[in-house]
């Protein structure tokens, strides 16, 4: 039983990983079909199930909060009620008055909820960040050191150079403007630094992949027995 | 005992301890005022955006363009105008877009945007793009989870990866997918993304299948994608709302819509808020150094 | 404008104001909006996953097994998918290890050749180019090459950052700071854009619909 629970998943990861790695170098019809089955069907189903697990976990969290009447359980009632309404509207093809008799497509009640509830809530939630980033820039963005000054100057150049105003901040009679300086900065030192980071990221990605394949990295198995 | 504060020191203290709600109000006013009273600042498209536009313009009529609309409402003002402009460009050039999304909050917006473009009318009330048939001239495949799995799956077969389109119709019965069976048959990939998918489209789709790729991303990730643009792995790079506004200008969205398009409309407000934030940083730093010198001299005397 | 559209506009505007109320301070109305968003997005996700993934990729092939026996293969990911969902039952949670092993192992294997040939090598080759043809290009190429080298050295912690390595690392950190500054500038731009989008909705769509200028 210990082998099944602890060793077999590592063997599966190794076999599948090596097989799909080898597939890259052997693009035969059979190996392409195997890749098609794995990526176009199996992996997509598994990813969907993982996302459903996430939803179930959130529901479980809020249900527990309601059951134990923890602080703020009233909000959890709002969450679960809304969840139930949207699932009812989207999952069951009921002819809702004033809406098309389709489940999720255009003209459905589900689509109406998406456009008039989900979209404004999601978009506004993120738009709040504009206020906080302005406040943070005012309070925390200080030229305390040489490096911090470089960061601050580059930030201001991009802020001014990547809006229409940047074209107006220019030296007359030359091609030099805030826009052109921002463009040079993004295409040269910025590119160089992010490329250095990117190369490091890829090497670590390869190292992590090898650790997974050889069973050194096993955190995906979770805790417990 | 500390000496009497000078007016400059008092001002420094007041500025550095400004109530954050005053900053919030200034930001709100700087966004709202230019939207009510537009300034109409002109701007020239940058090379990164022109490269993407020119590539799409250069495609032969009838070519299939894969558009991955990987964004949701949280980044809509930056990416959705680009999506609409790209669709107009595709239909005007006679290209056939195949649209999909890899984010769960994406299909509703992508579908709405597609319908808006298909329903566009000329000033005389006639349809701008008449006679387009779903599954022949365009397709909307909807959402699939898995990210890289979907990209690799598309490299093998559209029909296996997306057995149905968003409306539930079988893709195997669509003439478009009998002609274009896999990603390698597409002439271009355009990823419009609010998340990190562009860096996965490069190795798992564009490089693997040898299909050119351009990207529209939120401004947050624009700077980190320049290495891909410099290496030619992104043929074009449309960054944020400004990039979308540039693309709108290149496509001629103002003439198409008969009004200022949304990203272009936001450019005045964007400029004004950026001036506010840069000024705030300069003022805060000036008073920070004033107060620091004062504190140092106080410390020296103590 | 239909009744549904008008109700939708007012609902969207009301919810926008509810979320904006957080700017003043955290309040019960905002918390209500937050949990409403959570509930709606969970429900939305549930339906989208079902109609866009589970039904066409898992259930439909099962229904069509009689037409094509190859469809029976779909039973494997369905069983493994059920194992993932069984994580909600603590005593059976270990079953999900097989599913994750297959998925993560598979993609670890796929990642190695694809990222090396698809990103690492092209990025490296475009860093080291023949110099020229003119002085501006030479300067750009040198700036790029020096920047990439110094940044990589800065992240190389196997050598102590002293002497020559320390100096190269300092140049590297300067490049990194410029890049992070650029990212900060762009991040400000992104956040402001999102606010512009919401104010555009409130002014043009909502108030515009009342004054006849909506659209």
Short mmCIF file of C-alpha atoms in Angstrom, two decimals, chain A residues 62 65 72 75-76 78-80 82, chain C residues 30-40:
data_model
loop_
_atom_site.label_atom_id
_atom_site.label_comp_id
_atom_site.label_asym_id
_atom_site.label_seq_id
_atom_site.Cartn_x
_atom_site.Cartn_y
_atom_site.Cartn_z
CA UNK A 62 -18.46 29.31 3.27
CA UNK A 65 -18.72 29.42 8.19
CA UNK A 72 -19.47 37.51 9.06
CA UNK A 75 -21.82 37.48 3.88
CA UNK A 76 -21.23 33.78 3.25
CA UNK A 78 -24.82 36.10 0.14
CA UNK A 79 -22.00 34.19 -1.60
CA UNK A 80 -23.75 30.83 -1.57
CA UNK A 82 -25.52 34.08 -5.55
CA UNK C 30 -18.48 46.94 0.14
CA UNK C 31 -18.25 43.59 1.92
CA UNK C 32 -21.66 42.71 0.48
CA UNK C 33 -20.41 43.61 -3.01
CA UNK C 34 -17.25 41.59 -2.47
CA UNK C 35 -19.16 38.44 -1.45
CA UNK C 36 -21.69 38.97 -4.23
CA UNK C 37 -18.78 39.02 -6.67
CA UNK C 38 -17.36 35.86 -5.15
CA UNK C 39 -20.70 34.04 -5.39
CA UNK C 40 -21.37 35.15 -8.96
#
